[in-house]
CSV table of C-alpha atoms and ligand atoms in Angstrom, one decimal:
chain,number,residue,atom,x,y,z
A,1,UNK,CA,-88.0,-208.1,-145.8
A,2,UNK,CA,-89.8,-205.6,-143.7
A,3,UNK,CA,-86.6,-204.9,-141.8
A,4,UNK,CA,-84.8,-204.3,-145.1
A,5,UNK,CA,-87.4,-201.9,-146.4
A,6,UNK,CA,-87.5,-200.0,-143.1
A,7,UNK,CA,-83.7,-199.8,-143.1
A,8,UNK,CA,-83.7,-198.4,-146.7
A,9,UNK,CA,-86.4,-195.9,-145.9
A,10,UNK,CA,-84.6,-194.8,-142.7
A,11,UNK,CA,-81.4,-194.3,-144.6
A,12,UNK,CA,-83.2,-191.9,-146.8
A,13,UNK,CA,-85.0,-189.8,-144.2
A,14,UNK,CA,-86.4,-186.7,-145.8
A,15,UNK,CA,-85.8,-188.0,-149.2
A,16,UNK,CA,-87.9,-190.2,-151.5
A,17,UNK,CA,-86.6,-193.6,-152.6
A,18,UNK,CA,-88.2,-194.9,-155.7
A,19,UNK,CA,-90.1,-198.1,-156.0
A,20,UNK,CA,-87.6,-199.2,-158.6
A,21,UNK,CA,-84.6,-198.5,-156.3
A,22,UNK,CA,-86.3,-200.4,-153.5
A,23,UNK,CA,-87.1,-203.4,-155.8
A,24,UNK,CA,-83.5,-203.6,-157.0
A,25,UNK,CA,-82.1,-203.2,-153.5
A,26,UNK,CA,-84.3,-205.9,-152.1
A,27,UNK,CA,-84.4,-208.2,-155.1
A,28,UNK,CA,-88.2,-208.3,-155.4
A,29,UNK,CA,-90.8,-206.9,-157.8
A,30,UNK,CA,-92.2,-203.4,-157.5
A,31,UNK,CA,-95.6,-204.8,-156.8
A,32,UNK,CA,-94.1,-206.8,-153.9
A,33,UNK,CA,-92.5,-203.5,-152.6
A,34,UNK,CA,-95.9,-201.8,-152.8
A,35,UNK,CA,-97.5,-204.6,-150.9
A,36,UNK,CA,-94.9,-204.4,-148.1
A,37,UNK,CA,-95.3,-200.7,-147.9
A,38,UNK,CA,-99.0,-201.1,-147.5
A,39,UNK,CA,-98.4,-203.6,-144.7
A,40,UNK,CA,-96.1,-201.2,-143.0
A,41,UNK,CA,-98.7,-198.4,-143.2
A,42,UNK,CA,-101.2,-200.7,-141.6
A,43,UNK,CA,-98.8,-201.2,-138.8
A,44,UNK,CA,-98.7,-197.5,-138.1
A,45,UNK,CA,-95.8,-196.3,-140.3
A,46,UNK,CA,-96.6,-193.0,-142.0
A,47,UNK,CA,-95.1,-193.4,-145.5
A,48,UNK,CA,-95.7,-190.8,-148.2
A,49,UNK,CA,-96.0,-192.1,-151.7
A,50,UNK,CA,-95.6,-189.9,-154.8
A,51,UNK,CA,-96.1,-191.3,-158.2
A,52,UNK,CA,-92.9,-190.2,-159.8
A,53,UNK,CA,-90.7,-189.9,-156.7
A,54,UNK,CA,-91.4,-193.1,-154.7
A,55,UNK,CA,-91.7,-193.5,-151.0
A,56,UNK,CA,-90.6,-191.4,-148.0
A,57,UNK,CA,-90.8,-192.4,-144.3
A,58,UNK,CA,-92.4,-189.6,-142.3
A,59,UNK,CA,-93.0,-191.3,-139.0
A,60,UNK,CA,-92.4,-194.7,-137.4
A,61,UNK,CA,-94.8,-196.1,-134.8
A,62,UNK,CA,-93.7,-196.4,-131.2
A,63,UNK,CA,-94.3,-200.1,-131.4
A,64,UNK,CA,-91.4,-202.2,-130.3
A,65,UNK,CA,-91.2,-204.3,-133.4
A,66,UNK,CA,-87.9,-206.2,-133.6
A,67,UNK,CA,-86.9,-204.4,-136.8
A,68,UNK,CA,-87.3,-201.1,-134.9
A,69,UNK,CA,-84.9,-202.1,-132.2
A,70,UNK,CA,-82.4,-204.0,-134.2
A,71,UNK,CA,-80.8,-201.0,-135.9
A,72,UNK,CA,-79.6,-199.9,-132.4
A,73,UNK,CA,-78.2,-203.3,-131.4
A,74,UNK,CA,-74.8,-204.8,-131.8
A,75,UNK,CA,-75.2,-208.2,-130.2
A,76,UNK,CA,-74.3,-211.6,-131.5
A,77,UNK,CA,-76.4,-213.7,-129.2
A,78,UNK,CA,-78.8,-211.7,-127.1
A,79,UNK,CA,-81.9,-210.6,-129.1
A,80,UNK,CA,-80.8,-212.2,-132.4
A,81,UNK,CA,-84.3,-213.5,-132.3
A,82,UNK,CA,-86.8,-211.0,-130.9
A,83,UNK,CA,-90.5,-211.8,-130.7
A,84,UNK,CA,-92.9,-208.9,-130.1
A,85,UNK,CA,-96.4,-209.2,-128.7
A,86,UNK,CA,-99.0,-206.4,-128.4
A,87,UNK,CA,-100.2,-208.0,-125.2
A,88,UNK,CA,-99.4,-211.0,-123.1
A,89,UNK,CA,-100.2,-212.3,-119.6
A,90,UNK,CA,-96.5,-212.2,-118.8
A,91,UNK,CA,-93.3,-212.3,-120.9
A,92,UNK,CA,-91.9,-214.8,-118.3
A,93,UNK,CA,-94.9,-217.0,-118.7
A,94,UNK,CA,-94.7,-216.9,-122.4
A,95,UNK,CA,-91.0,-217.7,-122.2
A,96,UNK,CA,-91.8,-220.8,-120.1
A,97,UNK,CA,-94.4,-221.9,-122.6
A,98,UNK,CA,-91.9,-221.5,-125.5
A,99,UNK,CA,-89.1,-223.2,-123.6
A,100,UNK,CA,-91.3,-226.3,-123.2
A,101,UNK,CA,-91.2,-226.6,-127.0
A,102,UNK,CA,-87.8,-225.2,-128.2
A,103,UNK,CA,-86.1,-221.9,-128.5
A,104,UNK,CA,-82.9,-220.3,-129.8
A,105,UNK,CA,-80.4,-219.4,-127.0
A,106,UNK,CA,-80.6,-215.6,-126.6
A,107,UNK,CA,-84.2,-215.2,-127.7
A,108,UNK,CA,-85.9,-212.1,-126.3
A,109,UNK,CA,-89.7,-211.7,-125.8
A,110,UNK,CA,-91.1,-208.2,-125.6
A,111,UNK,CA,-94.7,-207.2,-124.8
A,112,UNK,CA,-96.2,-203.8,-125.1
A,113,UNK,CA,-98.5,-204.7,-122.2
A,114,UNK,CA,-98.7,-207.4,-119.6
A,115,UNK,CA,-102.1,-208.4,-118.2
A,116,UNK,CA,-100.6,-210.4,-115.3
A,117,UNK,CA,-97.0,-209.2,-115.0
A,118,UNK,CA,-95.3,-211.0,-112.2
A,119,UNK,CA,-92.8,-210.1,-109.5
A,120,UNK,CA,-91.2,-212.6,-107.2
A,121,UNK,CA,-93.2,-214.9,-105.0
A,122,UNK,CA,-96.4,-214.4,-107.0
A,123,UNK,CA,-96.4,-210.6,-106.5
A,124,UNK,CA,-98.0,-208.4,-109.1
A,125,UNK,CA,-96.0,-206.3,-111.6
A,126,UNK,CA,-97.9,-203.3,-113.0
A,127,UNK,CA,-97.2,-203.2,-116.8
A,128,UNK,CA,-99.5,-200.7,-118.7
A,129,UNK,CA,-99.6,-200.6,-122.4
A,130,UNK,CA,-97.1,-198.6,-124.4
A,131,UNK,CA,-95.4,-197.1,-121.3
A,132,UNK,CA,-92.7,-199.5,-120.2
A,133,UNK,CA,-90.2,-202.1,-121.2
A,134,UNK,CA,-91.5,-205.6,-120.4
A,135,UNK,CA,-89.1,-208.2,-121.7
A,136,UNK,CA,-87.7,-211.6,-121.1
A,137,UNK,CA,-84.3,-212.9,-122.2
A,138,UNK,CA,-84.2,-216.7,-122.7
A,139,UNK,CA,-80.9,-218.4,-122.1
A,140,UNK,CA,-79.2,-221.8,-122.0
A,141,UNK,CA,-76.2,-221.0,-119.8
A,142,UNK,CA,-73.7,-223.8,-119.1
A,143,UNK,CA,-73.3,-223.0,-115.4
A,144,UNK,CA,-74.2,-224.7,-112.2
A,145,UNK,CA,-77.7,-223.9,-110.9
A,146,UNK,CA,-76.1,-222.4,-107.7
A,147,UNK,CA,-74.6,-219.6,-109.9
A,148,UNK,CA,-77.9,-218.7,-111.6
A,149,UNK,CA,-78.8,-215.9,-109.2
A,150,UNK,CA,-75.7,-214.1,-110.3
A,151,UNK,CA,-77.4,-213.5,-113.6
A,152,UNK,CA,-79.8,-211.2,-111.9
A,153,UNK,CA,-76.7,-209.1,-110.9
A,154,UNK,CA,-75.5,-209.2,-114.5
A,155,UNK,CA,-78.9,-208.0,-115.7
A,156,UNK,CA,-79.1,-205.3,-113.1
A,157,UNK,CA,-75.7,-204.0,-114.1
A,158,UNK,CA,-76.8,-204.0,-117.7
A,159,UNK,CA,-79.8,-201.9,-116.9
A,160,UNK,CA,-77.8,-199.4,-114.8
A,161,UNK,CA,-75.2,-199.1,-117.6
A,162,UNK,CA,-77.9,-198.6,-120.2
A,163,UNK,CA,-79.8,-196.0,-118.2
A,164,UNK,CA,-76.5,-194.2,-117.6
A,165,UNK,CA,-75.7,-194.0,-121.2
A,166,UNK,CA,-79.2,-193.2,-122.5
A,167,UNK,CA,-80.7,-191.1,-119.7
A,168,UNK,CA,-77.4,-189.7,-118.3
A,169,UNK,CA,-78.5,-190.4,-114.8
A,170,UNK,CA,-77.1,-192.7,-112.1
A,171,UNK,CA,-79.5,-195.4,-110.9
A,172,UNK,CA,-78.7,-197.9,-108.2
A,173,UNK,CA,-79.2,-201.5,-107.4
A,174,UNK,CA,-81.4,-202.2,-104.4
A,175,UNK,CA,-80.3,-205.7,-103.4
A,176,UNK,CA,-81.1,-208.1,-104.8
A,177,UNK,CA,-83.3,-207.3,-107.9
A,178,UNK,CA,-84.5,-203.7,-108.0
A,179,UNK,CA,-83.1,-200.7,-109.7
A,180,UNK,CA,-83.9,-197.4,-108.0
A,181,UNK,CA,-83.6,-193.8,-109.1
A,182,UNK,CA,-83.9,-191.0,-106.5
A,183,UNK,CA,-84.8,-193.6,-103.9
A,184,UNK,CA,-87.7,-195.1,-105.8
A,185,UNK,CA,-88.1,-198.3,-107.8
A,186,UNK,CA,-87.9,-197.9,-111.6
A,187,UNK,CA,-87.1,-201.5,-112.5
A,188,UNK,CA,-87.5,-205.0,-111.2
A,189,UNK,CA,-85.9,-208.2,-112.4
A,190,UNK,CA,-87.3,-211.7,-112.2
A,191,UNK,CA,-84.9,-214.6,-112.9
A,192,UNK,CA,-86.4,-218.1,-113.1
A,193,UNK,CA,-85.0,-221.4,-114.2
A,194,UNK,CA,-85.7,-224.9,-115.0
A,195,UNK,CA,-82.8,-227.0,-113.7
A,196,UNK,CA,-81.7,-230.3,-112.2
A,197,UNK,CA,-79.1,-230.7,-109.5
A,198,UNK,CA,-76.2,-230.4,-111.9
A,199,UNK,CA,-77.4,-228.5,-114.9
A,200,UNK,CA,-79.8,-225.8,-116.1
A,201,UNK,CA,-82.3,-226.7,-118.8
A,202,UNK,CA,-83.1,-223.1,-119.4
A,203,UNK,CA,-83.0,-219.8,-117.6
A,204,UNK,CA,-85.2,-216.7,-118.2
A,205,UNK,CA,-84.6,-213.2,-117.0
A,206,UNK,CA,-87.6,-210.9,-117.0
A,207,UNK,CA,-86.8,-207.2,-116.9
A,208,UNK,CA,-89.5,-204.6,-116.3
A,209,UNK,CA,-88.5,-200.9,-116.6
A,210,UNK,CA,-90.9,-198.1,-115.9
A,211,UNK,CA,-89.8,-196.0,-118.8
A,212,UNK,CA,-92.7,-193.7,-119.5
A,213,UNK,CA,-95.3,-194.5,-116.9
A,214,UNK,CA,-97.3,-191.5,-115.6
A,215,UNK,CA,-98.4,-191.1,-112.0
A,216,UNK,CA,-101.9,-192.4,-112.8
A,217,UNK,CA,-100.4,-195.7,-114.0
A,218,UNK,CA,-99.3,-196.7,-110.5
A,219,UNK,CA,-101.8,-197.2,-107.8
A,220,UNK,CA,-101.6,-195.2,-104.6
A,221,UNK,CA,-99.9,-197.9,-102.6
A,222,UNK,CA,-97.0,-197.8,-105.0
A,223,UNK,CA,-96.6,-194.0,-105.4
A,224,UNK,CA,-94.2,-193.5,-102.5
A,225,UNK,CA,-91.9,-196.3,-103.6
A,226,UNK,CA,-92.1,-196.5,-107.4
A,227,UNK,CA,-91.5,-194.0,-110.2
A,228,UNK,CA,-90.6,-193.9,-113.9
A,229,UNK,CA,-87.7,-192.5,-115.9
A,230,UNK,CA,-90.0,-190.1,-117.5
A,231,UNK,CA,-91.3,-188.8,-114.2
A,232,UNK,CA,-87.8,-188.4,-112.8
A,233,UNK,CA,-86.3,-186.8,-115.9
A,234,UNK,CA,-89.3,-184.8,-117.1
A,235,UNK,CA,-88.9,-186.2,-120.5
A,236,UNK,CA,-89.9,-189.3,-122.4
A,237,UNK,CA,-87.5,-192.1,-123.0
A,238,UNK,CA,-87.1,-193.8,-126.4
A,239,UNK,CA,-88.0,-197.4,-125.4
A,240,UNK,CA,-86.4,-198.9,-128.5
A,241,UNK,CA,-83.0,-197.3,-127.9
A,242,UNK,CA,-83.1,-198.2,-124.2
A,243,UNK,CA,-84.0,-201.8,-124.9
A,244,UNK,CA,-81.2,-202.1,-127.5
A,245,UNK,CA,-78.8,-200.7,-125.0
A,246,UNK,CA,-79.9,-203.1,-122.2
A,247,UNK,CA,-79.4,-206.0,-124.6
A,248,UNK,CA,-76.0,-204.7,-125.8
A,249,UNK,CA,-74.7,-204.2,-122.2
A,250,UNK,CA,-76.1,-207.5,-121.1
A,251,UNK,CA,-74.3,-209.4,-123.8
A,252,UNK,CA,-71.0,-207.8,-122.9
A,253,UNK,CA,-71.4,-208.7,-119.3
A,254,UNK,CA,-72.8,-212.1,-120.0
A,255,UNK,CA,-70.0,-213.0,-122.3
A,256,UNK,CA,-67.4,-212.3,-119.5
A,257,UNK,CA,-69.5,-213.9,-116.8
A,258,UNK,CA,-70.2,-217.2,-118.5
A,259,UNK,CA,-66.6,-218.2,-118.9
A,260,UNK,CA,-66.1,-218.8,-115.2
A,261,UNK,CA,-69.5,-218.1,-113.7
A,262,UNK,CA,-68.0,-215.3,-111.5
A,263,UNK,CA,-68.8,-211.7,-111.1
A,264,UNK,CA,-65.3,-210.9,-110.1
A,265,UNK,CA,-64.6,-208.6,-113.1
A,266,UNK,CA,-67.5,-206.3,-112.3
A,267,UNK,CA,-67.6,-206.8,-108.5
A,268,UNK,CA,-66.4,-203.2,-107.8
A,269,UNK,CA,-68.9,-201.8,-110.2
A,270,UNK,CA,-71.6,-203.8,-108.6
A,271,UNK,CA,-70.7,-202.6,-105.1
A,272,UNK,CA,-70.5,-199.0,-106.1
A,273,UNK,CA,-73.9,-199.2,-107.7
A,274,UNK,CA,-75.4,-200.6,-104.6
A,275,UNK,CA,-78.2,-198.7,-102.9
A,276,UNK,CA,-78.3,-201.2,-100.0
A,277,UNK,CA,-74.7,-201.1,-98.6
A,278,UNK,CA,-74.5,-198.7,-95.8
A,279,UNK,CA,-78.2,-198.8,-95.0
A,280,UNK,CA,-80.2,-200.0,-92.0
A,281,UNK,CA,-82.3,-202.9,-93.3
A,282,UNK,CA,-85.0,-205.1,-92.1
A,283,UNK,CA,-84.7,-208.7,-93.2
A,284,UNK,CA,-88.0,-210.5,-93.4
A,285,UNK,CA,-88.4,-214.2,-93.8
A,286,UNK,CA,-90.9,-216.9,-92.7
A,287,UNK,CA,-89.5,-216.9,-89.2
A,288,UNK,CA,-89.9,-213.2,-88.7
A,289,UNK,CA,-88.0,-209.9,-88.9
A,290,UNK,CA,-84.4,-209.0,-88.1
A,291,UNK,CA,-83.0,-205.5,-88.0
A,292,UNK,CA,-79.5,-205.0,-89.1
A,293,UNK,CA,-76.9,-202.9,-91.0
A,294,UNK,CA,-76.0,-203.8,-94.6
A,295,UNK,CA,-72.2,-203.7,-94.4
A,296,UNK,CA,-71.1,-205.2,-97.7
A,297,UNK,CA,-71.7,-207.6,-100.5
A,298,UNK,CA,-69.6,-210.6,-101.3
A,299,UNK,CA,-68.5,-212.2,-104.5
A,300,UNK,CA,-71.3,-214.7,-104.4
A,301,UNK,CA,-73.8,-211.8,-104.4
A,302,UNK,CA,-74.8,-212.3,-100.8
A,303,UNK,CA,-75.5,-209.3,-98.6
A,304,UNK,CA,-73.4,-209.1,-95.5
A,305,UNK,CA,-75.5,-207.8,-92.6
A,306,UNK,CA,-74.4,-206.9,-89.1
A,307,UNK,CA,-77.3,-207.8,-86.7
A,308,UNK,CA,-78.1,-205.7,-83.7
A,309,UNK,CA,-76.3,-208.2,-81.5
A,310,UNK,CA,-73.1,-207.5,-83.4
A,311,UNK,CA,-72.9,-210.8,-85.3
A,312,UNK,CA,-72.4,-210.9,-89.1
A,313,UNK,CA,-74.6,-212.9,-91.4
A,314,UNK,CA,-74.5,-213.6,-95.1
A,315,UNK,CA,-77.9,-213.3,-96.7
A,316,UNK,CA,-78.8,-215.1,-99.9
A,317,UNK,CA,-81.3,-213.6,-102.2
A,318,UNK,CA,-84.5,-215.5,-102.3
A,319,UNK,CA,-84.3,-216.4,-98.7
A,320,UNK,CA,-85.4,-213.0,-97.3
A,321,UNK,CA,-86.9,-209.7,-98.3
A,322,UNK,CA,-84.9,-206.6,-97.5
A,323,UNK,CA,-86.7,-203.4,-96.6
A,324,UNK,CA,-85.2,-200.1,-95.9
A,325,UNK,CA,-86.0,-198.7,-92.5
A,326,UNK,CA,-86.1,-195.1,-93.5
A,327,UNK,CA,-88.0,-195.3,-96.7
A,328,UNK,CA,-88.1,-197.7,-99.6
A,329,UNK,CA,-84.4,-198.2,-100.2
Z,1,BT5,C1,-89.8,-207.6,-109.1
Z,1,BT5,O1,-90.4,-208.4,-108.2
Z,1,BT5,O2,-89.4,-206.5,-108.9
Z,1,BT5,C2,-89.6,-208.3,-110.5
Z,1,BT5,C3,-90.4,-207.6,-111.5
Z,1,BT5,C4,-90.2,-208.3,-112.9
Z,1,BT5,C5,-91.1,-207.7,-113.9
Z,1,BT5,C6,-90.7,-208.2,-115.3
Z,1,BT5,S1,-91.6,-207.4,-116.6
Z,1,BT5,C7,-91.1,-208.6,-117.7
Z,1,BT5,C8,-91.2,-210.0,-117.0
Z,1,BT5,N1,-92.5,-210.6,-117.1
Z,1,BT5,C9,-93.1,-210.7,-115.9
Z,1,BT5,O3,-94.2,-211.1,-115.7
Z,1,BT5,N2,-92.2,-210.2,-115.0
Z,1,BT5,C10,-91.0,-209.7,-115.5
Z,1,BT5,P1,-90.5,-208.0,-106.6
Z,1,BT5,O4,-89.2,-207.7,-106.1
Z,1,BT5,O5,-91.2,-209.2,-106.0
Z,1,BT5,O6,-91.4,-206.7,-106.6
Z,1,BT5,C11,-92.8,-206.7,-106.8
Z,1,BT5,C12,-93.3,-205.5,-106.1
Z,1,BT5,O7,-92.9,-204.3,-106.8
Z,1,BT5,C13,-94.8,-205.5,-106.0
Z,1,BT5,O8,-95.3,-206.2,-104.9
Z,1,BT5,C14,-95.1,-204.0,-105.9
Z,1,BT5,O9,-95.0,-203.6,-104.6
Z,1,BT5,C15,-94.0,-203.4,-106.7
Z,1,BT5,N3,-94.4,-203.1,-108.1
Z,1,BT5,C16,-95.3,-203.6,-108.9
Z,1,BT5,N4,-95.4,-203.1,-110.1
Z,1,BT5,C17,-94.4,-202.1,-110.1
Z,1,BT5,C18,-93.9,-201.2,-111.1
Z,1,BT5,N5,-94.4,-201.2,-112.3
Z,1,BT5,N6,-92.9,-200.4,-110.7
Z,1,BT5,C19,-92.4,-200.4,-109.5
Z,1,BT5,N7,-92.8,-201.2,-108.5
Z,1,BT5,C20,-93.8,-202.1,-108.8
């Protein structure tokens, strides 16, 4: 109902829509309309009411309510069910809790703030309130567990495409799960799954985008390697539109990917978005560090690295950490 009232109010920007019109449109009484309007006001919507004229929407809150994002979406699966939280420990944690009960394929969880946002291997992810996009997509893909990491690629491409179309800038993918802009990290992706040898029970993709973070939001150790879209572009990003675009782009890519569990169709796009190919890299794993040159990526999403002794190795994400030698990328 809220969604319908908001849609009606938004379609009549700068104009009043009468209580009677709203009640006819929505099939509820005028008193019910009045109650919904009051609820919306309590949520931060600025709505003018005039006795004879009706209601006029003056301002919407920045809050990422599903009904604020949906008007910009055109998906059939991803985000058909969006659950918004003011605050959470982590959207990926919440997704796991929900998955233990039951969930609709394509459900998206969004938090305005994460108290314990997570990166890979228990690392911390800074997620201040009202400044970023902290979301998790919950999926039930019918693919083999070995192909699951390719969904990180799909998500990364969706973010790059969405940033291109909304912010008109070209971001790049730092293998395997970072998006960088001007050499600094603006987004991280955390894909996790619950699977058996031959099947995935559920898979969750957490995406964190530093949309409108200010310098003070990142601690000093991060300042030389992380940034936000706002800081790089000198203007604030509309998080709702960017979220909708990420979900739209993800669905298009996911739809193609899921048929054969291959990234073949977007392999060239993936390679040309790579910030890692052509860089000197340091591979770090439990055994130690290896210096090499990132020559290419293969269709499995592995990084092909020429070691200093001239041999080529295929590096699988999750096995090693890749660091740039001359800076973050
Ligand atoms: C990642 O891990 O980059 C995955 C981050 C995923 C975050 C999303 S937000 C929604 C969902 N819910 C969650 O709890 N998580 C996901 P990794 O590659 O391990 O990078 C982590 C490292 O990035 C940290 O150790 C810091 O060095 C750095 N970092 C932390 N917060 C950052 C931020 N906001 N922006 C840029 N870098 C950050």
